Short mmCIF file of C-alpha atoms in Angstrom, two decimals:
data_model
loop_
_atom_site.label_atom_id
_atom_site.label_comp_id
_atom_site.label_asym_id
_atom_site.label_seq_id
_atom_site.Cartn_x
_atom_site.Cartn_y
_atom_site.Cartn_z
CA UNK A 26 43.63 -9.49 -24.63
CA UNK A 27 42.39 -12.89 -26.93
CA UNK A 28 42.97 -15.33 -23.40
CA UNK A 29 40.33 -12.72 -21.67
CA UNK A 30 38.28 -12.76 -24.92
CA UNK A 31 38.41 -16.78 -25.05
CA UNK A 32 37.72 -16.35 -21.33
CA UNK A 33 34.35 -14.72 -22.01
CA UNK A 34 33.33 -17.11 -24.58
CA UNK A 35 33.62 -20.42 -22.42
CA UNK A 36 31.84 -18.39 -19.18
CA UNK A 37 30.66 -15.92 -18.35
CA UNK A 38 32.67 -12.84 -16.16
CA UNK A 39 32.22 -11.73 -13.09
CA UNK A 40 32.23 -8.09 -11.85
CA UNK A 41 35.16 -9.54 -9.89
CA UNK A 42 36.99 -10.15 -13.65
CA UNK A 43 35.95 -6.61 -15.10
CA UNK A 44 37.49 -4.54 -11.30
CA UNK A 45 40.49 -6.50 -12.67
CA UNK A 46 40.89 -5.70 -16.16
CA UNK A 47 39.77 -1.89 -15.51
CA UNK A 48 42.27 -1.61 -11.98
CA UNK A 49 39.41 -0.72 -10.17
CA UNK A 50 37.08 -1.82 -6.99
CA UNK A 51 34.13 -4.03 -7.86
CA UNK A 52 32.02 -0.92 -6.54
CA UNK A 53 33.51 1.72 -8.80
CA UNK A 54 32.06 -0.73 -11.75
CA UNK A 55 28.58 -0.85 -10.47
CA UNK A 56 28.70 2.77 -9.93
CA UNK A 57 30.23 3.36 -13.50
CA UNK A 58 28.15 1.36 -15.19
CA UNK A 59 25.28 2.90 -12.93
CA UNK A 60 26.66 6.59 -14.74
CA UNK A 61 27.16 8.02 -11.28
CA UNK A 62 28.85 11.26 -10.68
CA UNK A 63 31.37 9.46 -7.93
CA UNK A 64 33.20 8.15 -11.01
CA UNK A 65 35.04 10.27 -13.67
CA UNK A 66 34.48 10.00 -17.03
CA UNK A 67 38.08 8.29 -17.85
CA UNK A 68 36.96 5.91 -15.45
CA UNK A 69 33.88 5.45 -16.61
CA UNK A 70 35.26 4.64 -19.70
CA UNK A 71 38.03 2.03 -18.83
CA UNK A 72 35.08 0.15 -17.14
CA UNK A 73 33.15 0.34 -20.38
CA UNK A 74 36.56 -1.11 -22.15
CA UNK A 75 36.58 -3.84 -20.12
CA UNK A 76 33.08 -4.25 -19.84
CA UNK A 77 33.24 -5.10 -23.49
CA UNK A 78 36.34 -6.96 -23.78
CA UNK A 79 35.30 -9.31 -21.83
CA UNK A 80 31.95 -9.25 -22.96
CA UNK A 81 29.94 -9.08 -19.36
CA UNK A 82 26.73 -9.02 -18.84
CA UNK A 83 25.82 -7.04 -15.80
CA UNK A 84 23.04 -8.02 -13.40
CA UNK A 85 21.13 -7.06 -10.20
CA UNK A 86 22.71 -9.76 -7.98
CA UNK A 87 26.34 -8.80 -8.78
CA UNK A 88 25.72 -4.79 -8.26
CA UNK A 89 23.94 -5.86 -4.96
CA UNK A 90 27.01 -7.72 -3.94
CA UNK A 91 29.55 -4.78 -5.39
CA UNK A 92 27.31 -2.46 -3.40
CA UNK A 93 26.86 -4.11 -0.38
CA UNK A 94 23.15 -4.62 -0.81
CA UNK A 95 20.88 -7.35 -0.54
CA UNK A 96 18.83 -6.89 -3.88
CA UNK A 97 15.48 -7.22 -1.82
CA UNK A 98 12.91 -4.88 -0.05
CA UNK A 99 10.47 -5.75 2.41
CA UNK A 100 7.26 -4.71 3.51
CA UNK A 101 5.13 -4.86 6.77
CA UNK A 102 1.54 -5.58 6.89
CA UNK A 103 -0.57 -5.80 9.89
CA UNK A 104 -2.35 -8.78 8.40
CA UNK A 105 -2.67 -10.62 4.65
CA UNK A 106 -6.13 -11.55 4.63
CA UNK A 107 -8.40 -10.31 2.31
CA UNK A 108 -8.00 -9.11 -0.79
CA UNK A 109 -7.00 -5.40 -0.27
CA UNK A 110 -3.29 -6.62 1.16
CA UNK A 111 -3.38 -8.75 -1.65
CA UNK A 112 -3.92 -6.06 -3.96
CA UNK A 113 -1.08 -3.74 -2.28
CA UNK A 114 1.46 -6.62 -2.06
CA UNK A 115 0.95 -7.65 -6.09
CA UNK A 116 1.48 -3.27 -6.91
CA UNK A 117 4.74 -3.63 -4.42
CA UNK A 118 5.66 -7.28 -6.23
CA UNK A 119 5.35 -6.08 -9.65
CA UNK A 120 7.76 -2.75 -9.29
CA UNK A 121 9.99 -4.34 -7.20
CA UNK A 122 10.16 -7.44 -9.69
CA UNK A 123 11.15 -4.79 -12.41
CA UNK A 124 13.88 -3.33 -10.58
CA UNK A 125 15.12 -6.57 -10.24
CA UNK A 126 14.61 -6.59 -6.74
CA UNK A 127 13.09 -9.30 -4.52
CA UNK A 128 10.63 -9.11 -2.00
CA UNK A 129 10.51 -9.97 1.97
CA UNK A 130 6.94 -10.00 3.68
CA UNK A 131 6.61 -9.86 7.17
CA UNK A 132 2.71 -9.24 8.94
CA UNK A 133 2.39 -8.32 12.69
CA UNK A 134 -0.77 -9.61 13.20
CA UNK A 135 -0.41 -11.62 16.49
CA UNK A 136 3.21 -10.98 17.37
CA UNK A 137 4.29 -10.15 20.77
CA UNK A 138 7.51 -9.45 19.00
CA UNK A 139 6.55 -7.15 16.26
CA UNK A 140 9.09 -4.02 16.85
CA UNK A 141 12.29 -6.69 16.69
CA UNK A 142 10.65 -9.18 14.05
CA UNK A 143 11.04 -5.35 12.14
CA UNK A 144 14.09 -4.46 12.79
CA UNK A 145 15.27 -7.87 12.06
CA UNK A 146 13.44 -7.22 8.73
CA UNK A 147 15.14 -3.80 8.34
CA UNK A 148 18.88 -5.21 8.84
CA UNK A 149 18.53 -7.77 5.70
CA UNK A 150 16.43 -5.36 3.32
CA UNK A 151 17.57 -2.47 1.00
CA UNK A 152 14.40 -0.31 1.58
CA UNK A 153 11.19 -1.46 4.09
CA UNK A 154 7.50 0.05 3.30
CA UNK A 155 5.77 0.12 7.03
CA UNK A 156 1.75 -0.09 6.25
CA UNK A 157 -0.72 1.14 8.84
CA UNK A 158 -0.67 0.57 12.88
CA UNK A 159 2.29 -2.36 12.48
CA UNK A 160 4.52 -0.78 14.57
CA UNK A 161 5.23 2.88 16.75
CA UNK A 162 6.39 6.01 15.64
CA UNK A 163 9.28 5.26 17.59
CA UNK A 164 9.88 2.15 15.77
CA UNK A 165 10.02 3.84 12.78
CA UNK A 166 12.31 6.32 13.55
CA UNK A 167 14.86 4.35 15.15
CA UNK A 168 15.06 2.25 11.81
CA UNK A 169 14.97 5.36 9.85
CA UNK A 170 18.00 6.32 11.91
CA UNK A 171 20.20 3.47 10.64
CA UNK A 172 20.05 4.85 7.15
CA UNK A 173 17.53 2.02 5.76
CA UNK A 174 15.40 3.92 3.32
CA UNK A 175 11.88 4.20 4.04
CA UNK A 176 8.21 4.70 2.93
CA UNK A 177 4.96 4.90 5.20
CA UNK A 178 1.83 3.64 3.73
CA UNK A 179 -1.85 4.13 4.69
CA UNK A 180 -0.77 6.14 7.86
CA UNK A 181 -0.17 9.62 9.37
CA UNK A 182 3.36 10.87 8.46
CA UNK A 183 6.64 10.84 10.32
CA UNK A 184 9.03 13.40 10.69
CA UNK A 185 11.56 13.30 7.59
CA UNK A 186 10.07 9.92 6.10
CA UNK A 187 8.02 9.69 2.90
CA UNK A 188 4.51 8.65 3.37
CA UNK A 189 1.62 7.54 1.02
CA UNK A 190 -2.12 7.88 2.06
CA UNK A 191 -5.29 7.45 0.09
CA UNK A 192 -8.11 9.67 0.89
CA UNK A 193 -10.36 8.77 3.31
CA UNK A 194 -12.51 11.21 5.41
CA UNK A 195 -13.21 13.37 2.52
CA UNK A 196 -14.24 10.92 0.30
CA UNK A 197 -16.41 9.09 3.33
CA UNK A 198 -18.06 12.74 3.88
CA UNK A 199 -19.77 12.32 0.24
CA UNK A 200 -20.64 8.78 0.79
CA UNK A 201 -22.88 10.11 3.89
CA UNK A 202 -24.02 13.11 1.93
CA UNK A 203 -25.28 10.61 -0.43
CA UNK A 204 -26.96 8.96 2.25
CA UNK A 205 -28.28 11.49 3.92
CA UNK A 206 -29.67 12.28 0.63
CA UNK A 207 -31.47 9.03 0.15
CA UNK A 208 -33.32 9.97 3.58
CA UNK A 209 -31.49 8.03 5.92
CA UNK A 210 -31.15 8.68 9.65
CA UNK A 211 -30.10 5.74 11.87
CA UNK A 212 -26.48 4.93 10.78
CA UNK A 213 -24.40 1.79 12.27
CA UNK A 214 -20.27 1.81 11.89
CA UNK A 215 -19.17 -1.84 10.90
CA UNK A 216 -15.54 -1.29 11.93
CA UNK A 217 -13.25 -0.37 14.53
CA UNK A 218 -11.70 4.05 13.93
CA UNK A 219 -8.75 3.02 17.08
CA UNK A 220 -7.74 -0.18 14.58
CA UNK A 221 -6.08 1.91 11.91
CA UNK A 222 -6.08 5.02 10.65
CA UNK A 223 -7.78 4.22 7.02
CA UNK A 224 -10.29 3.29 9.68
CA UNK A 225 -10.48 6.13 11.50
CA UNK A 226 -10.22 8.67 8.82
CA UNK A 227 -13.81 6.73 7.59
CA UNK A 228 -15.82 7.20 10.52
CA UNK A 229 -14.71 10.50 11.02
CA UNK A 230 -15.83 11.73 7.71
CA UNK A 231 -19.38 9.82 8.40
CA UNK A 232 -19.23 11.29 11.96
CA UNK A 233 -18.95 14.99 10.34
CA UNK A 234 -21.38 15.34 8.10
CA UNK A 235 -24.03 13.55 10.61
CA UNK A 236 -23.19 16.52 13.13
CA UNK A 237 -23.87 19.08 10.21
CA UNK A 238 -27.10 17.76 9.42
CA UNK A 239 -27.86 17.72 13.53
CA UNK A 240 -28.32 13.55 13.50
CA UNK A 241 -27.05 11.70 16.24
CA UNK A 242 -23.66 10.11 16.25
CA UNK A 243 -23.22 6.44 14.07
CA UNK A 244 -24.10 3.09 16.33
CA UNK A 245 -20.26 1.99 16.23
CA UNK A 246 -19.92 -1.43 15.99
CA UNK A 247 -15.94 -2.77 16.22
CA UNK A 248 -15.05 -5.21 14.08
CA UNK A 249 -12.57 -7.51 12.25
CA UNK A 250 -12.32 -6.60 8.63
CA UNK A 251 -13.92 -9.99 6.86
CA UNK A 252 -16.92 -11.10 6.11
CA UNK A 253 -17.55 -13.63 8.92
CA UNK A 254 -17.45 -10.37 11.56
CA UNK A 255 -20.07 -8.44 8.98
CA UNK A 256 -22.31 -11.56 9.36
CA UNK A 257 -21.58 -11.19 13.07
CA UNK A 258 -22.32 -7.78 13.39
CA UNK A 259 -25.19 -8.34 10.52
CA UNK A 260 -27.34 -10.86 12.93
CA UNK A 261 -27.10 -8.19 15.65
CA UNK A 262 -28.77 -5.29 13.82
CA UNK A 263 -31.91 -7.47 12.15
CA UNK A 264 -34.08 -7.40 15.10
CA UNK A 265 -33.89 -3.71 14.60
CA UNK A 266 -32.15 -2.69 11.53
CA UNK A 267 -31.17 0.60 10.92
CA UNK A 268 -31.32 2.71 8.14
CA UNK A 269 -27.82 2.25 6.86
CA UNK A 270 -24.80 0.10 7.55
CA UNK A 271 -22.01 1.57 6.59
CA UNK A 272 -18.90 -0.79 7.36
CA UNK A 273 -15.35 -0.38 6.98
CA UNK A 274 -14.41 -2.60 4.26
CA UNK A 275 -16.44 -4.29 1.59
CA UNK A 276 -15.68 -7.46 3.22
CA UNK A 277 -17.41 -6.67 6.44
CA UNK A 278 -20.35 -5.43 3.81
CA UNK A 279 -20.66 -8.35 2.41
CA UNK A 280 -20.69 -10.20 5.72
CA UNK A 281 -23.76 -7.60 6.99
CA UNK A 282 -25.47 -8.30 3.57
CA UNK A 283 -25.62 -12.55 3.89
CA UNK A 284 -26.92 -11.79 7.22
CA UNK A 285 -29.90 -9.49 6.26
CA UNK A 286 -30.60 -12.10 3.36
CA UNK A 287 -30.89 -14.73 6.07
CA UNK A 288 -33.17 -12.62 8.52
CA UNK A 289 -35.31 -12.21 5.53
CA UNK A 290 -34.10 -8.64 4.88
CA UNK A 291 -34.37 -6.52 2.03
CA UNK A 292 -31.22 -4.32 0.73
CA UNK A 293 -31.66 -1.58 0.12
CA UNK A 294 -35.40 -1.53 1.13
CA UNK A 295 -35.06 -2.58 4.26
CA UNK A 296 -31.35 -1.09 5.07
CA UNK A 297 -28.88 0.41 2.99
CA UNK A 298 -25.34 -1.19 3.07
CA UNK A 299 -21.98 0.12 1.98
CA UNK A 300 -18.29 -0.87 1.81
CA UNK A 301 -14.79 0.54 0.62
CA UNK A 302 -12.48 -0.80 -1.50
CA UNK A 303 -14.76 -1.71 -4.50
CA UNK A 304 -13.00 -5.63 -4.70
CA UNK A 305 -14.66 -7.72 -7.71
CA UNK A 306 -17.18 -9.16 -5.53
CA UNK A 307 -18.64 -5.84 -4.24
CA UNK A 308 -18.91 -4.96 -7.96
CA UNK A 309 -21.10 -8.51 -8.31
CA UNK A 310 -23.21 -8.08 -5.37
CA UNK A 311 -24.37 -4.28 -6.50
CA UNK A 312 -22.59 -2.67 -3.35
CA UNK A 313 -21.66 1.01 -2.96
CA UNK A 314 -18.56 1.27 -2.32
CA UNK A 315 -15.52 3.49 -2.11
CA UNK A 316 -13.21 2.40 -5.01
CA UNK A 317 -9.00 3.11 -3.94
CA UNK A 318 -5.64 2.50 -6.15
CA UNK A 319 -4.66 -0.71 -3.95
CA UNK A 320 -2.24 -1.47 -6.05
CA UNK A 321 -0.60 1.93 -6.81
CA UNK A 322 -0.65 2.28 -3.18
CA UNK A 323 2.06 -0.60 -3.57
CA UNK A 324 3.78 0.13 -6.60
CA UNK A 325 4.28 3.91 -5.68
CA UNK A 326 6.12 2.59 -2.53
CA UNK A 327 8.46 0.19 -4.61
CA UNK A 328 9.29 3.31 -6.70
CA UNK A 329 9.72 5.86 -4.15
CA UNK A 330 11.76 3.08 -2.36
CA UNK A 331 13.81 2.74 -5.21
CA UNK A 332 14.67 5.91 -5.54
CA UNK A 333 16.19 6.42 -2.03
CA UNK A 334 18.33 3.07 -2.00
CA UNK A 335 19.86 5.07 -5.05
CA UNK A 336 20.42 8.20 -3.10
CA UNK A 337 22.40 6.50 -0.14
CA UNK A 338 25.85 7.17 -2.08
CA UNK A 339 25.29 10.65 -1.00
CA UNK A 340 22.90 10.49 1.84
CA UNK A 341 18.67 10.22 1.61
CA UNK A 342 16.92 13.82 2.20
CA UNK A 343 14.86 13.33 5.17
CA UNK A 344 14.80 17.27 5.34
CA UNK A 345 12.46 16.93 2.10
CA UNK A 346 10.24 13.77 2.81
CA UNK A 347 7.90 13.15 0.13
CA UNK A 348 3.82 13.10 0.96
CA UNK A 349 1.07 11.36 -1.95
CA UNK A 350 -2.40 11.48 -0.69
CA UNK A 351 -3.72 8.53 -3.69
CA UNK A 352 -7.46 9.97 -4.73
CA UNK A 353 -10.32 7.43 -3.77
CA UNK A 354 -13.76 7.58 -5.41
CA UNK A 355 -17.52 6.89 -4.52
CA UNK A 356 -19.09 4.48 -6.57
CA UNK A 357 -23.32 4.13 -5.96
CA UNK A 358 -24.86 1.11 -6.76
CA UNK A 359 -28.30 -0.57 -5.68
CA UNK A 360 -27.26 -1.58 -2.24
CA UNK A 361 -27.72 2.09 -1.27
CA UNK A 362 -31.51 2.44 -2.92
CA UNK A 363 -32.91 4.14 -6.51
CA UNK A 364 -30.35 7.16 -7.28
CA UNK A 365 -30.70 10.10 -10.18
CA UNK A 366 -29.69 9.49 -13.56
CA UNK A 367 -26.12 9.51 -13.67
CA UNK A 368 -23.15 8.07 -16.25
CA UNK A 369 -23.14 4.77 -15.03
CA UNK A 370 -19.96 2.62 -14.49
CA UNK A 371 -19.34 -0.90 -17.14
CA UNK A 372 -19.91 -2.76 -13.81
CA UNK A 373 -23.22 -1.47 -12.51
CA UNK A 374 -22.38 1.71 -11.05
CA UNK A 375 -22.08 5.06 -11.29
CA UNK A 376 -19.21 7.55 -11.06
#
């Protein structure tokens, strides 16, 4: 017993050292030390014994490696530009970096060989969060059907698989209300609904209340989601303009903005523009917008991820997938026109 405490004062031990001293498998130590109910208490407390005679220090790497884990998740995005992935990646980063986990990033945008570049992915991760249109249902399933954990983001839901969604089409219905409300009539869709579902769960909301208030269907304008395609789409619409823009992203906003500025257009008094996402510069440039957790979106995955690499030991329960709808939020500024006296937001707004 003093050689093994002498031991643990000149280096440090292993996992390998403590399975040794206790007469048990390096994986019976993480799971002890883990409390789990595969280990019994006595156990549980010869691990503890040696854990302290030899004065170890556990850490993520060595349960990984006891476990037969590789200590990292990943995450698929269609794309990284712009600040919304940004947003959902540092919310992912931040949980995962607590849990002592890494992270692996892999975007489709482009691939011919997106389905195996994810599976690939799958076989060297823990957990995988699949965001939006990245890959089929199919895909998904047959991933899911190895036993790597998974979570669904910003997409419709998949039989036994937990899935995380902001609101959109409800909370795009009271944008046009508000619209509506300020007297406009002519809309124009700055995006593209068959891109992703965020997308299409937007114009559908805008395409609803329209119909209820018998006005014809929104100009729809496909688009990439930055603000070179809003200037794009921007130029188009100043010979005429219309009386609102409302675009997919407050990227392409922005983008339709600089281009009424340069046809000598006034907004709001010549066209109303509005986003979603309610980034910093949106809150700078006065635009109504649609303000969403972006980064909860990605921390809730790293949790929920979490969770179900734990459950492996005894199997994840896809007959109880979880579902999280995140709530979004309208936020009116000038961009839109005048508006009633409301409780307005520290950044020019109002709630």
């Amino acid at each position: 017993m003093a050689a093994m405490k002498a031991l643990s004062k000149s280096k440090a031990a292993t996992i390998y050292e403590v399975a040794k001293h206790a007469g048990v498998s390096i994986a019976t130590v993480s799971r002890a030390l883990r409390d789990s109910d595969l280990v019994t208490e006595a156990t549980r407390a010869r691990v503890r014994a040696a854990v302290e005679a030899l004065n170890y220090t556990p850490n993520q790497s060595g349960r990984a490696l006891a476990e037969g884990r590789h200590a990292a998740n990943g995450i698929v995005f269609p794309d990284l530009t712009g600040p919304y992935y940004a947003e959902v990646v540092l919310g992912y980063e931040e949980i995962a970096a607590e849990l002592g986990r890494s992270v692996l990033i892999l975007t489709t945008h482009g691939r011919r060989d997106a389905e195996a570049a994810v599976h690939d992915l799958a076989g060297r991760v823990d957990g995988l969060a699949v965001m939006g249109n990245t890959v089929g249902d199919d895909t998904v399933r047959a991933i899911a059907a190895t036993g790597v954990p998974l979570v669904l983001l910003a997409r419709p839901p998949v039989d036994g698989i937990d899935t995380i969604r902001t609101r959109n089409e409800r909370t795009a219905a009271e944008l046009a209300e508000h619209l509506v409300a300020h007297g406009h009539r002519r809309f124009v869709f700055a995006g593209d609904p068959q891109a992703a579902p965020d997308m299409a769960g937007r114009y559908a909301g805008l395409v609803k209340v329209l119909r209820a208030h018998g006005l014809p269907r929104p100009d729809l304008r496909p688009c990439a989601y930055d603000v070179e395609a809003g200037e794009r789409v921007g130029a188009q619409l100043m010979a005429d303009p219309p009386d609102a823009v409302v675009c997919a992203n407050d990227e392409v906003a922005l983008g339709v903005h600089i281009a009424a500025e340069a046809a000598g257009r006034s907004v709001p008094h010549d066209l109303a523009v509005t986003g979603w996402d309610d980034v910093l510069a949106a809150r700078f440039a006065g635009l109504t917008t649609v303000t969403q957790p972006m980064r909860e979106l990605g921390a809730t995955a790293a949790r929920w991820l979490d969770e179900r690499i734990g459950e492996r030991s005894t199997g994840p329960d896809r007959a109880n997938p979880r579902r999280r709808v995140l709530p979004t939020r309208l936020v009116t500024r000038r961009s839109c026109g005048s508006h009633p006296v409301e409780t307005p937001d520290p950044l020019g707004g109002t709630a």
